[in-house]
Amino acid sequence: MDFSRRTVMQGAASAATAGLIAGGAALLGRPAQARPAQALRPPGAIDEGRFLGACIRCGLCVRDCPPGNLKLSTWGDGMARDVAIGTPYFEAREIPCEMCEAIPCVRACPTGALDHALTDINQARMGVAVLIDEENCLNFLGLRCDVCYRVCPVIDKAITLEKISNPRSDRHAMLLPTVHADACTGCGKCEKSCVLEKAAIKVLPLTIARGELGHHYRKGWEAANRSGKPQFDLPVQRLPEHAVPGDLAPLRSGRDAYDPAGAASANAERAGR
Amino acid sequence: MSSDAIVSRSFGAARPAAMARPGQEAVQAKGWWRAHRFLVLRRLSQIAVFALFLLGPLAGVWLIKGNLSASLVMGVVPLTDPFALAQVLATRHWPELSAFTGAAIVIAVYALAGGRMFCSWVCPVNAVTDAAAWLRRRLKISTGKAPRGGLRYWLIPAVLVACAITGQAVWEFVNPVSMTQRALIFGGGVAWGAAAAVFLFDLLIAPRGWCAHLCPVGATYALVGTASLLRVSARHAGRCNDCADCYAVCPEPQVIVMPLKGKGGAGPVITDCDCTNCGRCIDVCGPDVFTFTHRFDSRKD
């Protein structure tokens, strides 16, 4: 080996240049970590930070995806521009995950960036659906759309319809689509099929959609948290026997029919007193 | 590792007219086909590789799936790019077994055939940089300076360290090789910008800059092929008329000097792992000095 001053200096210069180039590449990669919320990773994708190290960008998952919803980001137009180049993603509003039972995309992954431990597609957590725009959701407007609920592959677990009375008419019910994150796979069928011009229900990454409860909280009503018996009694609701004049939600409080005129006169009476 | 500067001083400057169009003599001596044989075969090989990848999505015939980073042949045999896998490992992620099997197969094949045969017979960027070098000769562009050839070998550990620090496959954010081949197989217009950037870099900034000086993917393949069996030999060095056409077309001209001139007791076989086994020197040599052979073939006349 030649350890003359000249070769050592040249080696050092090359090494420094190489370091700069590698550092530059790492810096260029930084914006890629800010994946758009609507770009969803395939089932079983490991945590995004580690995913960008584990994914070899081969596209085998894309090739084995039957509905063809997976794409490799290409720095092309639209969302692809902002997803780390060469990595797989899908947009629920375009083509949602078909939730194949065999999960071929995960099985195709040679690096385990899609975790092979995922064998039950119902355990996939590609994101979580959030009914993000209640003001435009048809069910919140009092209509019976229910489409997101009907198409949910985990119907009645991931999305339920919760019945409440419609405060605008007080003689109708509203059936509110309600997502339960513990069962939602984030497949995006609800977002895809939302009948609005733009979906009111959207699948978002768990990191954005989910809060985190303080770890000291115990849900006493869940069996797992009970030590033999409930830690407290659920409060008993005491409702009046008859409609209270002026009560805005008399259906809850009694048997009497809705009587806006009576309520108005009662209010006037009260005001006159 | 690089003596390009010396080569271009001693040969390039001496015969500027011939350097613009090397291989003329060979066409006259051997005919067009034998003066372009390996060039044509290499281009066909490169096209064939991508045709095989595209046969699936275009015609539904899935002989090979994936891309050059990792693929699956006939649904059974995995192939993995060693440098891509090295990056994944550097992030301390442990891949599935198939990724290792794939890399082992790739390494075994190229260890025998010559690591940088990947560069000259498979990699699409090779056509881009060859085009840049061709245009450079035709337009007689002599400006620009390539970084030292050793830089690419420093880039391998530098990138892997960056992968370890950031936990991400750092080179894949900028790698024009994987971007170009991915754009060929999976589409995507903007990735072509990477190929265009390499072309302009080679044409205007650094002669043979990308493949011969920077690319850590090619450098990894070079290391894989350090002891490869298939090699080019300057067996008939005695016939050499010092036309220097081989230096003009060779992407790594420094590898030719010693075996051709037999200096320092060097044998006729080009054993330098930087040699891409492209065979272009065989094409352009009028007196047929060069030939493909194995590394232990020391015949010489």
XYZ file of C-alpha atoms in Angstrom:
574
model
C 0.000 0.000 0.000
C 1.068 3.494 -0.767
C 0.843 5.749 2.273
C 2.555 8.740 0.818
C 1.300 12.117 1.876
C -0.225 12.629 -1.560
C -2.369 9.488 -1.585
C -3.483 10.008 2.008
C -4.582 13.553 1.214
C -6.380 12.395 -1.924
C -8.095 9.632 0.024
C -9.170 12.089 2.690
C -10.534 14.454 0.051
C -12.497 11.633 -1.590
C -13.809 10.455 1.759
C -14.922 13.973 2.670
C -16.625 14.410 -0.704
C -18.349 11.063 -0.286
C -19.531 12.139 3.155
C -20.925 15.365 1.746
C -22.746 13.547 -1.049
C -24.234 10.976 1.322
C -25.255 13.743 3.717
C -26.822 15.650 0.847
C -28.785 12.562 -0.154
C -30.022 12.212 3.424
C -31.109 15.858 3.446
C -32.905 15.430 0.122
C -34.760 12.547 1.713
C -36.075 14.633 4.589
C -39.101 16.145 2.798
C -40.052 12.620 1.738
C -40.804 11.811 5.360
C -43.759 14.201 5.256
C -45.994 11.748 3.464
C -49.362 13.274 2.467
C -52.115 12.125 4.807
C -54.138 10.733 1.908
C -51.303 8.536 0.629
C -51.817 5.255 2.436
C -49.251 2.501 2.780
C -50.155 -1.124 1.909
C -51.360 -3.475 4.649
C -48.742 -4.466 7.195
C -46.501 -1.481 6.442
C -44.237 -0.910 9.413
C -43.939 2.470 11.077
C -43.209 5.137 8.425
C -39.789 6.099 9.759
C -38.582 2.508 9.619
C -40.480 1.820 6.400
C -38.261 4.217 4.465
C -35.276 2.157 5.588
C -36.810 -1.256 5.027
C -38.543 -0.730 1.674
C -36.246 -1.694 -1.199
C -38.546 0.006 -3.752
C -38.937 -3.081 -5.944
C -42.666 -2.826 -6.615
C -43.348 -6.518 -6.037
C -46.286 -5.559 -3.787
C -47.628 -3.389 -6.603
C -47.434 -6.263 -9.068
C -49.242 -8.672 -6.758
C -52.061 -6.267 -5.869
C -55.226 -7.653 -7.552
C -57.298 -4.446 -7.543
C -54.260 -2.584 -8.850
C -54.630 0.189 -6.325
C -51.008 0.166 -5.214
C -48.655 2.491 -7.050
C -44.978 3.244 -6.800
C -44.382 6.901 -6.202
C -42.597 8.391 -9.179
C -42.340 12.081 -8.382
C -45.024 12.394 -11.028
C -48.063 14.561 -10.701
C -50.430 14.885 -7.808
C -49.772 13.050 -4.612
C -46.937 10.967 -6.065
C -44.777 14.052 -5.949
C -44.750 14.085 -2.177
C -44.423 10.401 -1.385
C -40.834 9.122 -1.041
C -39.817 8.100 -4.550
C -40.160 4.444 -5.422
C -42.242 3.540 -2.378
C -45.722 1.991 -2.641
C -48.900 3.818 -1.670
C -52.552 4.029 -2.562
C -55.255 6.637 -2.539
C -58.476 5.378 -0.986
C -60.695 7.727 -2.983
C -59.271 6.293 -6.228
C -59.072 2.560 -5.546
C -59.348 1.323 -1.956
C -57.665 -1.779 -0.564
C -59.619 -4.886 -1.532
C -58.563 -6.620 1.699
C -57.603 -9.879 -0.028
C -57.643 -12.693 2.509
C -54.266 -14.027 1.307
C -52.706 -10.541 1.543
C -50.533 -11.088 -1.579
C -48.833 -7.702 -1.299
C -47.399 -8.563 2.104
C -46.324 -12.010 0.966
C -44.544 -10.498 -2.046
C -42.459 -8.097 0.039
C -38.859 -9.372 0.139
C -37.714 -7.120 2.950
C -40.553 -7.223 5.430
C -41.243 -3.509 5.033
C -44.720 -5.014 4.830
C -44.633 -7.103 7.974
C -45.100 -10.804 7.240
C -46.473 -11.225 10.757
C -49.733 -9.835 9.368
C -51.707 -12.930 8.364
C -55.249 -11.738 9.092
C -56.194 -8.825 6.857
C -58.734 -7.695 9.455
C -55.782 -6.878 11.690
C -54.323 -4.505 9.088
C -54.093 -0.873 10.173
C -53.425 1.089 6.993
C -55.016 4.081 8.645
C -58.306 4.810 10.300
C -61.498 6.190 8.807
C -62.606 9.496 10.244
C -65.969 11.083 9.516
C -64.164 14.309 9.165
C -66.908 16.547 7.766
C -70.070 16.088 9.806
C -71.514 19.252 8.319
C -71.795 17.684 4.883
C -72.357 14.023 5.752
C -75.833 13.138 4.500
C -76.619 11.076 7.581
C -75.753 14.042 9.776
C -78.117 16.081 7.617
C -80.829 13.638 8.625
C -80.904 11.550 5.442
C -80.418 7.815 5.216
C -77.334 7.458 3.068
C -75.499 4.812 5.119
C -73.240 3.942 2.172
C -70.000 4.039 4.153
C -71.572 1.731 6.703
C -72.901 -0.679 4.066
C -69.603 -1.068 2.190
C -67.448 -1.519 5.291
C -65.794 -4.956 5.130
C -65.887 -5.003 8.931
C -69.500 -3.769 9.066
C -71.010 -3.268 12.534
C -67.578 -3.443 14.093
C -65.518 -0.768 12.331
C -68.516 1.398 11.468
C -71.821 1.346 13.326
C -74.877 3.506 12.908
C -75.673 5.241 16.190
C -79.269 6.347 16.540
C -80.027 9.708 18.082
C -82.994 11.982 17.725
C -82.828 14.731 15.188
C -82.889 18.013 17.124
C -84.080 19.855 14.021
C -87.401 18.035 13.770
C -87.568 16.156 17.030
C -89.718 13.493 15.450
C -87.043 11.884 13.330
C -83.991 9.873 14.102
C -80.468 10.411 12.805
C -78.298 7.382 12.227
C -74.780 8.580 12.591
C -71.954 6.556 11.007
C -69.507 6.014 13.822
C -66.027 4.606 13.333
C -64.467 2.327 15.929
C -60.747 2.545 15.486
C -60.054 -0.784 17.184
C -61.733 -2.588 14.270
C -61.078 -0.229 11.335
C -58.425 -1.549 8.918
C -58.139 1.700 6.969
C -59.002 -0.037 3.691
C -60.719 3.104 2.455
C -63.879 1.553 0.983
C -65.962 4.039 2.944
C -63.982 6.965 1.572
C -64.170 5.564 -1.952
C -67.935 5.096 -1.855
C -68.943 8.296 -0.041
C -71.550 9.767 -2.364
C -70.540 13.387 -1.823
C -68.537 15.329 -4.385
C -65.693 15.104 -1.923
C -65.740 12.404 0.710
C -66.976 13.381 4.169
C -65.322 10.267 5.589
C -61.594 9.939 4.967
C -58.943 7.436 5.926
C -56.110 9.135 7.747
C -52.833 7.787 9.088
C -53.172 6.650 12.691
C -50.547 9.181 13.727
C -52.853 11.986 12.600
C -56.253 10.534 13.412
C -55.658 9.080 16.845
C -55.253 10.731 20.196
C -53.628 9.021 23.115
C -55.269 8.630 26.488
C -53.222 9.350 29.578
C -51.773 6.019 30.624
C -53.107 6.298 34.166
C -56.735 6.249 33.034
C -58.652 3.042 33.682
C -61.943 2.422 31.963
C -63.827 0.907 34.869
C -66.653 -0.287 32.663
C -64.395 -2.534 30.638
C -64.217 -6.035 32.061
C -60.462 -6.228 31.652
C -59.990 -3.304 33.999
C -62.293 -4.596 36.725
C -61.025 -6.465 39.673
C -64.038 -8.683 40.193
C -66.647 -5.968 40.424
C -67.297 -2.532 38.992
C -65.236 0.146 40.612
C -68.225 2.459 40.564
C -71.915 2.351 39.748
C -73.035 3.893 36.526
C -75.130 6.984 37.313
C -78.873 6.482 37.152
C -80.492 9.006 34.887
C -83.441 10.667 36.593
C -85.839 11.865 33.983
C -89.019 13.846 34.751
C -92.360 12.070 34.414
C -93.765 14.695 32.067
C -92.420 17.022 29.468
C -90.949 20.088 31.047
C -92.243 23.201 29.327
C -89.468 24.813 27.365
C -87.385 21.656 27.310
C -85.729 21.514 23.920
C -85.524 17.719 23.909
C -88.837 16.561 25.346
C -88.625 13.134 23.708
C -85.898 12.289 26.101
C -87.728 13.565 29.125
C -91.250 12.303 28.899
C -94.178 10.808 27.074
C -95.879 14.000 25.967
C -95.962 14.851 22.304
C -93.863 17.616 20.947
C -95.642 20.945 21.428
C -93.751 23.939 20.235
C -96.788 26.185 20.676
C -97.216 25.038 24.284
C -93.535 25.515 24.913
C -93.731 28.979 23.481
C -96.669 29.921 25.669
C -94.895 28.459 28.692
C -91.872 30.547 27.887
C -94.034 33.632 27.504
C -95.679 32.836 30.802
C -92.291 32.471 32.468
C -91.103 35.711 30.930
C -94.228 37.493 32.181
C -93.670 36.330 35.745
C -7.394 3.947 -8.807
C -7.748 6.507 -11.538
C -5.210 7.428 -14.088
C -7.672 8.895 -16.595
C -5.815 12.152 -16.604
C -2.598 10.476 -17.630
C -4.390 8.442 -20.272
C -6.112 11.392 -21.840
C -2.891 13.385 -21.862
C -0.777 10.744 -23.450
C -3.300 9.372 -25.922
C -6.306 11.671 -26.257
C -4.466 14.854 -27.017
C -2.117 13.177 -29.438
C -4.750 12.126 -31.955
C -7.726 14.456 -31.596
C -9.207 13.626 -35.012
C -9.286 9.884 -34.371
C -10.633 10.435 -30.859
C -13.756 12.080 -32.256
C -14.670 8.955 -34.208
C -12.851 5.938 -32.782
C -13.427 2.621 -34.482
C -13.222 3.857 -38.099
C -10.149 1.776 -38.642
C -11.859 -1.293 -37.202
C -14.854 -0.872 -39.533
C -12.480 -0.816 -42.507
C -10.471 -3.774 -41.247
C -13.255 -6.013 -39.937
C -16.527 -4.710 -41.345
C -19.363 -2.920 -39.520
C -20.734 -5.904 -37.628
C -17.478 -7.036 -36.077
C -16.655 -3.433 -35.212
C -19.967 -3.021 -33.361
C -20.751 -6.556 -32.251
C -20.566 -6.179 -28.476
C -22.124 -2.739 -28.529
C -25.170 -4.120 -30.344
C -25.334 -7.215 -28.160
C -25.148 -5.089 -25.023
C -27.956 -2.825 -26.162
C -30.028 -5.880 -27.049
C -29.286 -7.331 -23.630
C -30.337 -4.121 -21.898
C -33.516 -3.927 -23.960
C -34.246 -7.620 -23.369
C -34.003 -7.202 -19.601
C -36.621 -4.471 -19.637
C -38.745 -6.277 -22.206
C -38.887 -9.236 -19.808
C -39.944 -6.963 -16.954
C -42.580 -5.305 -19.150
C -43.941 -8.555 -20.546
C -45.927 -8.930 -17.330
C -47.758 -5.635 -17.155
C -48.139 -5.294 -20.941
C -48.829 -8.853 -22.087
C -49.695 -10.686 -18.870
C -46.685 -12.983 -19.170
C -44.996 -12.881 -15.780
C -41.506 -14.251 -16.374
C -39.989 -11.712 -14.034
C -41.668 -9.357 -11.583
C -40.418 -6.373 -9.668
C -37.447 -4.341 -10.833
C -33.655 -4.298 -10.628
C -33.736 -3.476 -6.905
C -35.472 -6.779 -6.201
C -37.377 -9.164 -8.399
C -38.878 -12.609 -8.619
C -38.136 -14.846 -11.617
C -40.867 -17.281 -12.682
C -42.503 -16.702 -9.315
C -39.720 -18.677 -7.625
C -36.188 -17.313 -7.897
C -35.606 -14.070 -5.982
C -33.000 -11.543 -7.101
C -31.844 -8.627 -4.969
C -29.530 -5.721 -5.679
C -26.617 -6.057 -3.215
C -26.226 -2.311 -2.600
C -29.967 -1.835 -2.041
C -29.925 -4.705 0.435
C -26.826 -3.273 2.116
C -28.719 -0.022 2.673
C -31.665 -1.860 4.207
C -29.316 -3.775 6.501
C -27.484 -0.575 7.449
C -30.762 0.816 8.771
C -30.764 -2.199 11.101
C -33.877 -3.649 9.516
C -33.743 -7.404 9.128
C -35.305 -8.410 5.780
C -37.068 -11.613 4.834
C -34.940 -14.585 3.826
C -35.817 -14.152 0.138
C -33.967 -10.820 0.050
C -30.779 -12.559 1.216
C -31.260 -15.486 -1.161
C -31.774 -13.015 -3.993
C -28.603 -11.107 -3.168
C -26.637 -14.362 -2.858
C -27.743 -15.454 -6.330
C -26.921 -12.063 -7.847
C -23.530 -11.953 -6.140
C -22.714 -15.516 -7.233
C -23.539 -14.792 -10.883
C -21.664 -11.510 -11.070
C -18.734 -12.832 -9.072
C -18.211 -15.248 -11.939
C -19.233 -13.102 -14.902
C -17.573 -9.865 -13.831
C -19.402 -7.610 -11.398
C -19.634 -4.638 -13.652
C -21.285 -6.657 -16.381
C -24.356 -5.404 -14.555
C -23.309 -1.893 -15.529
C -22.590 -2.558 -19.181
C -25.053 -5.308 -20.051
C -28.072 -4.607 -17.812
C -28.125 -1.094 -16.352
C -30.119 1.373 -18.484
C -28.059 4.334 -17.266
C -25.135 2.831 -19.186
C -26.853 3.723 -22.457
C -27.329 7.266 -21.151
C -23.706 7.769 -20.134
C -22.430 6.057 -23.279
C -24.530 8.520 -25.273
C -23.045 11.410 -23.294
C -19.516 10.122 -23.894
C -20.264 9.679 -27.608
C -21.619 13.205 -27.899
C -18.656 14.522 -25.941
C -16.311 12.978 -28.512
C -18.328 14.159 -31.500
C -18.662 17.704 -30.198
C -15.040 17.614 -29.045
C -16.036 18.817 -25.590
C -12.883 18.654 -23.555
C -13.963 20.772 -20.600
C -15.029 19.445 -17.262
C -13.298 17.313 -14.734
C -14.373 14.059 -13.199
C -13.912 13.436 -9.503
C -11.388 10.794 -8.543
C -12.382 7.261 -9.461
C -11.911 6.286 -5.836
C -14.819 8.471 -4.780
C -17.371 5.792 -5.631
C -15.660 3.366 -3.279
C -15.804 5.937 -0.494
C -19.473 6.553 -1.284
C -20.395 2.994 -0.339
C -19.435 3.307 3.354
C -20.524 6.962 3.454
C -24.023 6.063 2.258
C -24.243 3.100 4.604
C -23.242 5.274 7.564
C -25.886 7.822 6.530
C -28.411 4.960 6.372
C -27.421 3.852 9.867
C -27.747 7.382 11.253
C -31.066 8.275 9.623
C -32.612 4.811 9.591
C -33.558 5.331 5.964
C -32.342 3.933 2.658
C -30.634 7.238 1.931
C -29.254 6.579 -1.559
C -32.679 5.591 -2.854
C -33.808 9.208 -2.494
C -31.314 10.273 -5.178
C -30.172 7.108 -6.963
C -30.606 7.835 -10.697
C -29.935 4.168 -11.496
C -32.916 2.820 -9.564
C -35.042 5.813 -10.562
C -34.402 5.279 -14.257
C -34.956 1.559 -14.255
C -38.081 2.008 -12.134
C -39.370 4.631 -14.564
C -38.812 2.149 -17.407
C -40.683 -0.649 -15.667
C -43.327 1.182 -13.632
C -43.682 4.410 -15.603
C -43.490 7.877 -14.154
C -42.299 10.806 -16.183
C -40.427 12.895 -13.686
C -37.943 10.146 -12.843
C -36.608 10.622 -16.357
C -35.223 13.860 -15.021
C -32.713 11.716 -13.131
C -31.486 10.139 -16.365
C -31.354 13.561 -18.010
C -29.349 14.937 -15.086
C -26.819 12.120 -15.400
C -26.573 12.749 -19.141
C -25.875 16.451 -18.685
C -23.482 15.767 -15.804
C -21.455 13.399 -17.983
C -21.670 15.617 -21.028
C -20.836 18.991 -19.538
C -19.379 18.596 -16.066
C -17.519 15.338 -15.659
C -16.380 13.067 -18.496
C -17.584 9.532 -17.705
C -18.503 11.138 -14.382
C -21.382 9.045 -13.153
C -20.606 5.417 -13.983
C -16.836 5.583 -13.660
C -16.474 7.922 -10.695
C -19.587 8.298 -8.593
C -22.060 5.462 -8.796
C -21.864 3.360 -5.598
C -24.186 0.757 -7.140
C -21.648 0.049 -9.870
C -18.826 0.214 -7.342
C -20.562 -2.458 -5.300
C -20.829 -4.658 -8.365
C -17.143 -3.989 -9.061
C -16.259 -5.269 -5.596
C -18.476 -8.306 -6.196
C -16.528 -9.057 -9.374
C -13.017 -8.540 -7.996
C -12.042 -12.137 -8.754
C -14.407 -12.778 -11.632
C -13.670 -15.483 -14.153
C -14.766 -13.780 -17.369
C -12.272 -11.096 -18.386
C -10.934 -9.255 -21.404
C -7.358 -10.005 -22.396
C -4.970 -7.955 -24.538
C -3.684 -11.258 -25.841
C -2.442 -9.902 -29.152
C -0.814 -6.803 -27.677
C 2.010 -7.278 -30.172
C -0.355 -6.192 -32.965
C -1.214 -2.914 -31.195
C -0.563 0.081 -33.465
C -1.116 2.639 -30.701
C -4.199 4.122 -32.345
C -5.712 4.635 -28.857
C -9.257 3.926 -30.035
C -9.705 1.515 -27.117
C -8.850 4.270 -24.651
C -11.295 6.585 -26.357
C -14.272 4.265 -26.050
C -13.415 2.615 -22.744
C -15.464 3.952 -19.814
C -12.570 3.006 -17.523
C -9.498 3.562 -19.763
C -7.090 3.272 -16.839
C -7.706 -0.479 -16.680
C -6.271 -1.083 -20.158
C -2.851 0.528 -19.807
C -0.975 -2.093 -17.816
C -2.210 -5.269 -19.544
C -1.812 -3.748 -23.014
C 1.639 -2.361 -22.451
C 2.762 -5.147 -20.150
C 4.414 -2.656 -17.832
C 5.667 -3.807 -14.467
C 5.362 -7.438 -15.529
C 1.559 -7.165 -15.884
C -0.123 -10.094 -17.624
C -2.341 -9.569 -20.680
C -5.605 -10.068 -18.796
C -7.472 -6.975 -17.651
C -8.055 -7.991 -14.052
C -8.984 -4.575 -12.674
C -12.479 -4.882 -11.193
C -13.398 -1.486 -12.676
C -13.445 -3.100 -16.141
C -17.105 -3.466 -17.120
C -16.575 -6.350 -19.565
C -18.434 -4.291 -22.138
C -16.202 -5.558 -24.931
C -16.205 -2.231 -26.722
C -12.387 -2.312 -26.882
C -12.666 -5.603 -28.755
C -15.080 -3.944 -31.214
C -13.079 -0.846 -32.005
C -9.673 -2.469 -32.286
C -8.716 -2.817 -35.961
C -5.858 -5.311 -35.392
C -7.986 -7.366 -32.955
C -5.736 -7.040 -29.917
C -8.429 -7.848 -27.382
C -10.506 -10.923 -26.739
C -12.858 -12.302 -24.067
C -11.302 -15.069 -22.027
C -10.967 -16.259 -18.422
C -8.733 -14.602 -15.878
C -6.174 -17.431 -15.761
C -5.554 -17.352 -19.508
C -2.139 -15.720 -19.734
C -1.530 -16.522 -23.385
C 0.145 -13.658 -25.166
C 1.879 -13.029 -28.434
